[in-house]
Amino acid sequence: MNTNRTATGENPICFQHYRDLPREMFAESIPVPTASPSLIELNKNLLRQLGIDASWFNSEQALSILSGSSINDDNRPIALAYSGHQFGHWSPTLGDGRAHMLGQVKTAEGKYLDFQLKGSGRSQFSRGGDGRATLGSVMREYLLSEAMAGLGIATTRSIAMLATGDSVAREQLNPGAILVRSAQSHLRVGSFQFANAQAANTRSFQSQPVTSGVKALADFTIAKHFPELEQSTSKYLDLLSAVGKRQAELIAEWMLVGFIHGVMNTDNVSIVGETIDFGPCAFMDEFSPKKVFSSIDTQGRYAWDQQPAIAQWNLTRLAETLLSLFDEDQEKSIELAQQCLSEFMPQFQKAYQSGLTQKFGFPDSNEQTKQLTSEFLAAMARNGVDFTVFFSSLTQVAEGESDQVVINLFEDSDVVTALIKQWQELRAKDNETLSSMRQANPAVIARNHQVQFAIDAAVENNDFLPFRRLCRVLANPYQIDPADEDLMTPPKFEERVTQTFCGT
Ligand code: AMP
Ligand code: MG
């Protein structure tokens, strides 16, 4: 059956690049049909930006394919295999336990994007899980990924959200849903760990060394995502370096908007540097460097200020899988890897400091501005000042409002008055700096209590208006209409949502 052509446009998901990978890297996997699927949300703006005709997505055929009720026989879905260190513990066989890779679309720019279903039923990687996702967790990922995109931060995107009509049993029964998400790639650090573990298994059974699946995976990754490295004589080391650079910049961007990913396990680290797998992630309200939201992160492993060190730890796990490709001499390989990994923290610091410089409106970064920045952050933490409100208030002062707008946020007014005075002396006062400050300091973020409010309205009352409003406002978080200013407000004490859950 060729299901590609319909009266309402053509199915754009018509490539399946991952089939070029070694056979052990994926499994044939057919989504499991659901009771009475319906399309809840279609990201028409994104499809338009990508140059993809949205009409197909409203067709019966699209509903059937995106809900897992039928497949495109010309382009059969697969589940990807990967391993991972989860909270530091090695899990050899994870993989897409509740996701199906439908394939890739080609955008108007000529780039290929993965389209994947999440919550589409069991696969051979499901272990004890049901392969399903709750409406709440799908709405969360939809909102948070689109909020990241609105902030200009690399992320997987949400294309559509479907209700399944089935219930999903967690602590209680929840409505089920499926997310259709896009990504430049779904390869993770955990994909390389899986390939490496497979190669190690095979090696132990054979006297001859086998061609490493890691090499095939690295070659695939370079060809698809880092083509500029193709001609390099040290391309595998350059790959590690490029992944590290993207991670350093990504983590800096997260931290500069107060984002805490929550589950930075190696299986949730995208090889192309996109934010991926939005589980118990959150934006913090009041600034607190040790902030953790995830209910299962009891040790604070993935706290806001731990994210750079964890990213470097994850990169080290990636380096281990690539070692044999760096040099024939193992000692030399280790030396090269260590040298490459040592670049991570300076790269992170550079990106983070340059972001802070922009947020504060300084002309450049020097010892004085760094000192003042850390004193401000320390005072914010001591006074429980809202991170986002602080920086948008500072922008208002730079626009000509009184210093008092910032001073009023702190209980400790003597300290902040002195800091603001120093800031006024050090900051640049030209229009360019002001517009750059506006670009660095969002007025709105996806606040936990508002995300929860939108989810509750949908789950309890089938009311998707708060969700749609949040999506609209978060798509453009640096400019806000007066009618939406209530979304800038931090939660009242009784509205605070202090814990988030994996929502699996
Ligand atoms: P996550 O913490 O969502 O990144 O998932 C970690 C691993 O658990 C991945 O291999 C997922 O595919 C798998 N997983 C999570 N939830 C489920 C579920 N409901 N059913 C099957 N597998 C799942
Ligand atoms: Mg994951």
JSON list of C-alpha atoms in Angstrom, two decimals, residues 284-441:
[
{"chain": "A", "resi": 284, "resn": "MET", "atom": "CA", "xyz": [13.29, 28.52, 38.41]},
{"chain": "A", "resi": 285, "resn": "ASP", "atom": "CA", "xyz": [11.35, 31.37, 39.93]},
{"chain": "A", "resi": 286, "resn": "GLU", "atom": "CA", "xyz": [13.48, 32.72, 42.80]},
{"chain": "A", "resi": 287, "resn": "PHE", "atom": "CA", "xyz": [17.20, 32.43, 42.17]},
{"chain": "A", "resi": 288, "resn": "SER", "atom": "CA", "xyz": [18.82, 29.58, 44.01]},
{"chain": "A", "resi": 289, "resn": "PRO", "atom": "CA", "xyz": [21.96, 27.99, 42.52]},
{"chain": "A", "resi": 290, "resn": "LYS", "atom": "CA", "xyz": [21.31, 24.59, 44.11]},
{"chain": "A", "resi": 291, "resn": "LYS", "atom": "CA", "xyz": [17.74, 24.51, 42.81]},
{"chain": "A", "resi": 292, "resn": "VAL", "atom": "CA", "xyz": [16.32, 21.10, 41.88]},
{"chain": "A", "resi": 293, "resn": "PHE", "atom": "CA", "xyz": [12.72, 20.39, 40.88]},
{"chain": "A", "resi": 294, "resn": "SER", "atom": "CA", "xyz": [12.78, 16.72, 39.94]},
{"chain": "A", "resi": 295, "resn": "SER", "atom": "CA", "xyz": [11.20, 14.55, 42.61]},
{"chain": "A", "resi": 296, "resn": "ILE", "atom": "CA", "xyz": [13.75, 11.80, 41.98]},
{"chain": "A", "resi": 297, "resn": "ASP", "atom": "CA", "xyz": [16.88, 13.98, 42.06]},
{"chain": "A", "resi": 298, "resn": "THR", "atom": "CA", "xyz": [17.26, 13.68, 45.80]},
{"chain": "A", "resi": 299, "resn": "GLN", "atom": "CA", "xyz": [21.04, 14.30, 45.78]},
{"chain": "A", "resi": 300, "resn": "GLY", "atom": "CA", "xyz": [20.85, 17.44, 43.64]},
{"chain": "A", "resi": 301, "resn": "ARG", "atom": "CA", "xyz": [23.00, 15.81, 40.95]},
{"chain": "A", "resi": 302, "resn": "TYR", "atom": "CA", "xyz": [21.28, 17.87, 38.25]},
{"chain": "A", "resi": 303, "resn": "ALA", "atom": "CA", "xyz": [20.85, 21.15, 40.18]},
{"chain": "A", "resi": 304, "resn": "TRP", "atom": "CA", "xyz": [21.06, 24.44, 38.26]},
{"chain": "A", "resi": 305, "resn": "ASP", "atom": "CA", "xyz": [24.72, 25.05, 39.11]},
{"chain": "A", "resi": 306, "resn": "GLN", "atom": "CA", "xyz": [25.78, 21.41, 38.62]},
{"chain": "A", "resi": 307, "resn": "GLN", "atom": "CA", "xyz": [24.85, 21.36, 34.95]},
{"chain": "A", "resi": 308, "resn": "PRO", "atom": "CA", "xyz": [28.27, 22.33, 33.49]},
{"chain": "A", "resi": 309, "resn": "ALA", "atom": "CA", "xyz": [30.15, 19.72, 35.55]},
{"chain": "A", "resi": 310, "resn": "ILE", "atom": "CA", "xyz": [27.57, 17.07, 34.61]},
{"chain": "A", "resi": 311, "resn": "ALA", "atom": "CA", "xyz": [27.78, 18.00, 30.94]},
{"chain": "A", "resi": 312, "resn": "GLN", "atom": "CA", "xyz": [31.55, 17.51, 31.11]},
{"chain": "A", "resi": 313, "resn": "TRP", "atom": "CA", "xyz": [31.07, 14.17, 32.86]},
{"chain": "A", "resi": 314, "resn": "ASN", "atom": "CA", "xyz": [28.69, 13.13, 30.06]},
{"chain": "A", "resi": 315, "resn": "LEU", "atom": "CA", "xyz": [31.18, 14.23, 27.41]},
{"chain": "A", "resi": 316, "resn": "THR", "atom": "CA", "xyz": [33.83, 12.12, 29.09]},
{"chain": "A", "resi": 317, "resn": "ARG", "atom": "CA", "xyz": [31.53, 9.11, 28.64]},
{"chain": "A", "resi": 318, "resn": "LEU", "atom": "CA", "xyz": [31.28, 10.03, 24.93]},
{"chain": "A", "resi": 319, "resn": "ALA", "atom": "CA", "xyz": [35.07, 10.36, 24.69]},
{"chain": "A", "resi": 320, "resn": "GLU", "atom": "CA", "xyz": [35.48, 6.85, 26.13]},
{"chain": "A", "resi": 321, "resn": "THR", "atom": "CA", "xyz": [33.42, 5.39, 23.29]},
{"chain": "A", "resi": 322, "resn": "LEU", "atom": "CA", "xyz": [35.49, 7.18, 20.63]},
{"chain": "A", "resi": 323, "resn": "LEU", "atom": "CA", "xyz": [38.96, 6.50, 22.09]},
{"chain": "A", "resi": 324, "resn": "SER", "atom": "CA", "xyz": [40.03, 3.80, 19.65]},
{"chain": "A", "resi": 325, "resn": "LEU", "atom": "CA", "xyz": [39.33, 6.20, 16.77]},
{"chain": "A", "resi": 326, "resn": "PHE", "atom": "CA", "xyz": [41.60, 8.98, 18.00]},
{"chain": "A", "resi": 327, "resn": "ASP", "atom": "CA", "xyz": [44.93, 7.19, 17.64]},
{"chain": "A", "resi": 328, "resn": "GLU", "atom": "CA", "xyz": [46.27, 3.65, 17.35]},
{"chain": "A", "resi": 329, "resn": "ASP", "atom": "CA", "xyz": [48.27, 4.20, 20.48]},
{"chain": "A", "resi": 330, "resn": "GLN", "atom": "CA", "xyz": [45.93, 4.07, 23.46]},
{"chain": "A", "resi": 331, "resn": "GLU", "atom": "CA", "xyz": [48.03, 6.34, 25.67]},
{"chain": "A", "resi": 332, "resn": "LYS", "atom": "CA", "xyz": [48.13, 8.94, 22.94]},
{"chain": "A", "resi": 333, "resn": "SER", "atom": "CA", "xyz": [44.34, 8.63, 22.48]},
{"chain": "A", "resi": 334, "resn": "ILE", "atom": "CA", "xyz": [43.74, 9.24, 26.17]},
{"chain": "A", "resi": 335, "resn": "GLU", "atom": "CA", "xyz": [46.01, 12.25, 26.11]},
{"chain": "A", "resi": 336, "resn": "LEU", "atom": "CA", "xyz": [44.18, 13.69, 23.10]},
{"chain": "A", "resi": 337, "resn": "ALA", "atom": "CA", "xyz": [40.80, 13.07, 24.72]},
{"chain": "A", "resi": 338, "resn": "GLN", "atom": "CA", "xyz": [41.85, 14.69, 27.98]},
{"chain": "A", "resi": 339, "resn": "GLN", "atom": "CA", "xyz": [43.16, 17.72, 26.16]},
{"chain": "A", "resi": 340, "resn": "CYS", "atom": "CA", "xyz": [39.88, 18.02, 24.26]},
{"chain": "A", "resi": 341, "resn": "LEU", "atom": "CA", "xyz": [37.75, 17.60, 27.39]},
{"chain": "A", "resi": 342, "resn": "SER", "atom": "CA", "xyz": [39.78, 20.22, 29.23]},
{"chain": "A", "resi": 343, "resn": "GLU", "atom": "CA", "xyz": [38.47, 22.77, 26.73]},
{"chain": "A", "resi": 344, "resn": "PHE", "atom": "CA", "xyz": [34.92, 22.31, 27.94]},
{"chain": "A", "resi": 345, "resn": "MET", "atom": "CA", "xyz": [34.94, 24.46, 31.12]},
{"chain": "A", "resi": 346, "resn": "PRO", "atom": "CA", "xyz": [36.70, 27.45, 29.52]},
{"chain": "A", "resi": 347, "resn": "GLN", "atom": "CA", "xyz": [34.21, 27.24, 26.63]},
{"chain": "A", "resi": 348, "resn": "PHE", "atom": "CA", "xyz": [31.29, 27.10, 29.03]},
{"chain": "A", "resi": 349, "resn": "GLN", "atom": "CA", "xyz": [32.67, 30.00, 31.11]},
{"chain": "A", "resi": 350, "resn": "LYS", "atom": "CA", "xyz": [33.20, 32.09, 28.01]},
{"chain": "A", "resi": 351, "resn": "ALA", "atom": "CA", "xyz": [29.62, 31.57, 26.83]},
{"chain": "A", "resi": 352, "resn": "TYR", "atom": "CA", "xyz": [28.16, 32.04, 30.31]},
{"chain": "A", "resi": 353, "resn": "GLN", "atom": "CA", "xyz": [30.17, 35.21, 31.08]},
{"chain": "A", "resi": 354, "resn": "SER", "atom": "CA", "xyz": [29.37, 36.69, 27.71]},
{"chain": "A", "resi": 355, "resn": "GLY", "atom": "CA", "xyz": [25.66, 35.97, 28.30]},
{"chain": "A", "resi": 356, "resn": "LEU", "atom": "CA", "xyz": [25.80, 37.59, 31.75]},
{"chain": "A", "resi": 357, "resn": "THR", "atom": "CA", "xyz": [27.57, 40.61, 30.28]},
{"chain": "A", "resi": 358, "resn": "GLN", "atom": "CA", "xyz": [24.70, 40.96, 27.83]},
{"chain": "A", "resi": 359, "resn": "LYS", "atom": "CA", "xyz": [22.04, 40.46, 30.52]},
{"chain": "A", "resi": 360, "resn": "PHE", "atom": "CA", "xyz": [23.60, 43.18, 32.70]},
{"chain": "A", "resi": 361, "resn": "GLY", "atom": "CA", "xyz": [24.27, 45.52, 29.76]},
{"chain": "A", "resi": 362, "resn": "PHE", "atom": "CA", "xyz": [28.01, 45.83, 30.39]},
{"chain": "A", "resi": 363, "resn": "PRO", "atom": "CA", "xyz": [30.21, 46.90, 27.49]},
{"chain": "A", "resi": 364, "resn": "ASP", "atom": "CA", "xyz": [32.49, 43.90, 28.03]},
{"chain": "A", "resi": 365, "resn": "SER", "atom": "CA", "xyz": [33.47, 41.38, 30.63]},
{"chain": "A", "resi": 366, "resn": "ASN", "atom": "CA", "xyz": [36.32, 42.21, 33.01]},
{"chain": "A", "resi": 367, "resn": "GLU", "atom": "CA", "xyz": [37.28, 41.48, 36.62]},
{"chain": "A", "resi": 368, "resn": "GLN", "atom": "CA", "xyz": [35.12, 44.35, 37.92]},
{"chain": "A", "resi": 369, "resn": "THR", "atom": "CA", "xyz": [31.97, 43.32, 36.02]},
{"chain": "A", "resi": 370, "resn": "LYS", "atom": "CA", "xyz": [32.50, 39.66, 36.98]},
{"chain": "A", "resi": 371, "resn": "GLN", "atom": "CA", "xyz": [32.81, 40.63, 40.63]},
{"chain": "A", "resi": 372, "resn": "LEU", "atom": "CA", "xyz": [29.68, 42.79, 40.49]},
{"chain": "A", "resi": 373, "resn": "THR", "atom": "CA", "xyz": [27.74, 40.08, 38.67]},
{"chain": "A", "resi": 374, "resn": "SER", "atom": "CA", "xyz": [28.54, 37.49, 41.29]},
{"chain": "A", "resi": 375, "resn": "GLU", "atom": "CA", "xyz": [27.66, 39.90, 44.10]},
{"chain": "A", "resi": 376, "resn": "PHE", "atom": "CA", "xyz": [24.28, 40.55, 42.46]},
{"chain": "A", "resi": 377, "resn": "LEU", "atom": "CA", "xyz": [23.65, 36.81, 42.07]},
{"chain": "A", "resi": 378, "resn": "ALA", "atom": "CA", "xyz": [24.64, 36.17, 45.69]},
{"chain": "A", "resi": 379, "resn": "ALA", "atom": "CA", "xyz": [22.31, 38.95, 46.88]},
{"chain": "A", "resi": 380, "resn": "MET", "atom": "CA", "xyz": [19.49, 37.56, 44.71]},
{"chain": "A", "resi": 381, "resn": "ALA", "atom": "CA", "xyz": [19.97, 34.13, 46.26]},
{"chain": "A", "resi": 382, "resn": "ARG", "atom": "CA", "xyz": [20.03, 35.52, 49.82]},
{"chain": "A", "resi": 383, "resn": "ASN", "atom": "CA", "xyz": [16.90, 37.59, 49.19]},
{"chain": "A", "resi": 384, "resn": "GLY", "atom": "CA", "xyz": [14.99, 34.97, 47.19]},
{"chain": "A", "resi": 385, "resn": "VAL", "atom": "CA", "xyz": [14.63, 37.36, 44.25]},
{"chain": "A", "resi": 386, "resn": "ASP", "atom": "CA", "xyz": [12.90, 36.06, 41.14]},
{"chain": "A", "resi": 387, "resn": "PHE", "atom": "CA", "xyz": [15.56, 35.46, 38.45]},
{"chain": "A", "resi": 388, "resn": "THR", "atom": "CA", "xyz": [13.49, 36.55, 35.46]},
{"chain": "A", "resi": 389, "resn": "VAL", "atom": "CA", "xyz": [11.86, 39.52, 37.18]},
{"chain": "A", "resi": 390, "resn": "PHE", "atom": "CA", "xyz": [15.27, 40.77, 38.32]},
{"chain": "A", "resi": 391, "resn": "PHE", "atom": "CA", "xyz": [16.69, 40.91, 34.82]},
{"chain": "A", "resi": 392, "resn": "SER", "atom": "CA", "xyz": [13.55, 42.33, 33.21]},
{"chain": "A", "resi": 393, "resn": "SER", "atom": "CA", "xyz": [13.46, 44.99, 35.95]},
{"chain": "A", "resi": 394, "resn": "LEU", "atom": "CA", "xyz": [17.13, 45.78, 35.34]},
{"chain": "A", "resi": 395, "resn": "THR", "atom": "CA", "xyz": [16.28, 46.23, 31.66]},
{"chain": "A", "resi": 396, "resn": "GLN", "atom": "CA", "xyz": [13.52, 48.65, 32.65]},
{"chain": "A", "resi": 397, "resn": "VAL", "atom": "CA", "xyz": [16.00, 50.66, 34.70]},
{"chain": "A", "resi": 398, "resn": "ALA", "atom": "CA", "xyz": [18.34, 50.71, 31.71]},
{"chain": "A", "resi": 399, "resn": "GLU", "atom": "CA", "xyz": [15.35, 52.03, 29.71]},
{"chain": "A", "resi": 400, "resn": "GLY", "atom": "CA", "xyz": [15.05, 54.94, 32.13]},
{"chain": "A", "resi": 401, "resn": "GLU", "atom": "CA", "xyz": [12.94, 53.71, 35.05]},
{"chain": "A", "resi": 402, "resn": "SER", "atom": "CA", "xyz": [14.07, 54.51, 38.57]},
{"chain": "A", "resi": 403, "resn": "ASP", "atom": "CA", "xyz": [16.68, 52.29, 40.32]},
{"chain": "A", "resi": 404, "resn": "GLN", "atom": "CA", "xyz": [13.94, 51.66, 42.83]},
{"chain": "A", "resi": 405, "resn": "VAL", "atom": "CA", "xyz": [12.30, 49.16, 40.41]},
{"chain": "A", "resi": 406, "resn": "VAL", "atom": "CA", "xyz": [15.21, 46.81, 41.17]},
{"chain": "A", "resi": 407, "resn": "ILE", "atom": "CA", "xyz": [15.86, 47.87, 44.74]},
{"chain": "A", "resi": 408, "resn": "ASN", "atom": "CA", "xyz": [12.25, 47.07, 45.70]},
{"chain": "A", "resi": 409, "resn": "LEU", "atom": "CA", "xyz": [12.80, 43.42, 44.78]},
{"chain": "A", "resi": 410, "resn": "PHE", "atom": "CA", "xyz": [15.28, 42.97, 47.64]},
{"chain": "A", "resi": 411, "resn": "GLU", "atom": "CA", "xyz": [14.69, 43.03, 51.38]},
{"chain": "A", "resi": 412, "resn": "ASP", "atom": "CA", "xyz": [18.32, 43.90, 51.90]},
{"chain": "A", "resi": 413, "resn": "SER", "atom": "CA", "xyz": [17.99, 47.34, 50.31]},
{"chain": "A", "resi": 414, "resn": "ASP", "atom": "CA", "xyz": [21.34, 48.76, 51.49]},
{"chain": "A", "resi": 415, "resn": "VAL", "atom": "CA", "xyz": [23.30, 46.07, 49.70]},
{"chain": "A", "resi": 416, "resn": "VAL", "atom": "CA", "xyz": [21.32, 46.30, 46.47]},
{"chain": "A", "resi": 417, "resn": "THR", "atom": "CA", "xyz": [21.43, 50.12, 46.50]},
{"chain": "A", "resi": 418, "resn": "ALA", "atom": "CA", "xyz": [25.22, 49.96, 46.57]},
{"chain": "A", "resi": 419, "resn": "LEU", "atom": "CA", "xyz": [25.27, 47.31, 43.83]},
{"chain": "A", "resi": 420, "resn": "ILE", "atom": "CA", "xyz": [22.94, 49.30, 41.57]},
{"chain": "A", "resi": 421, "resn": "LYS", "atom": "CA", "xyz": [25.12, 52.36, 42.00]},
{"chain": "A", "resi": 422, "resn": "GLN", "atom": "CA", "xyz": [28.16, 50.39, 40.81]},
{"chain": "A", "resi": 423, "resn": "TRP", "atom": "CA", "xyz": [26.13, 48.91, 37.98]},
{"chain": "A", "resi": 424, "resn": "GLN", "atom": "CA", "xyz": [25.08, 52.38, 36.80]},
{"chain": "A", "resi": 425, "resn": "GLU", "atom": "CA", "xyz": [28.77, 53.31, 36.65]},
{"chain": "A", "resi": 426, "resn": "LEU", "atom": "CA", "xyz": [29.89, 50.22, 34.79]},
{"chain": "A", "resi": 427, "resn": "ARG", "atom": "CA", "xyz": [27.07, 49.67, 32.33]},
{"chain": "A", "resi": 428, "resn": "ALA", "atom": "CA", "xyz": [27.06, 50.85, 28.71]},
{"chain": "A", "resi": 429, "resn": "LYS", "atom": "CA", "xyz": [24.36, 53.43, 28.04]},
{"chain": "A", "resi": 430, "resn": "ASP", "atom": "CA", "xyz": [23.99, 53.27, 24.27]},
{"chain": "A", "resi": 431, "resn": "ASN", "atom": "CA", "xyz": [20.93, 52.06, 22.35]},
{"chain": "A", "resi": 432, "resn": "GLU", "atom": "CA", "xyz": [22.71, 49.02, 20.98]},
{"chain": "A", "resi": 433, "resn": "THR", "atom": "CA", "xyz": [23.47, 47.71, 24.46]},
{"chain": "A", "resi": 434, "resn": "LEU", "atom": "CA", "xyz": [19.89, 48.40, 25.51]},
{"chain": "A", "resi": 435, "resn": "SER", "atom": "CA", "xyz": [18.46, 46.39, 22.65]},
{"chain": "A", "resi": 436, "resn": "SER", "atom": "CA", "xyz": [20.95, 43.61, 23.35]},
{"chain": "A", "resi": 437, "resn": "MET", "atom": "CA", "xyz": [19.80, 43.61, 27.00]},
{"chain": "A", "resi": 438, "resn": "ARG", "atom": "CA", "xyz": [16.20, 43.30, 25.84]},
{"chain": "A", "resi": 439, "resn": "GLN", "atom": "CA", "xyz": [17.23, 40.32, 23.69]},
{"chain": "A", "resi": 440, "resn": "ALA", "atom": "CA", "xyz": [18.88, 38.60, 26.66]},
{"chain": "A", "resi": 441, "resn": "ASN", "atom": "CA", "xyz": [16.26, 39.18, 29.32]}
]
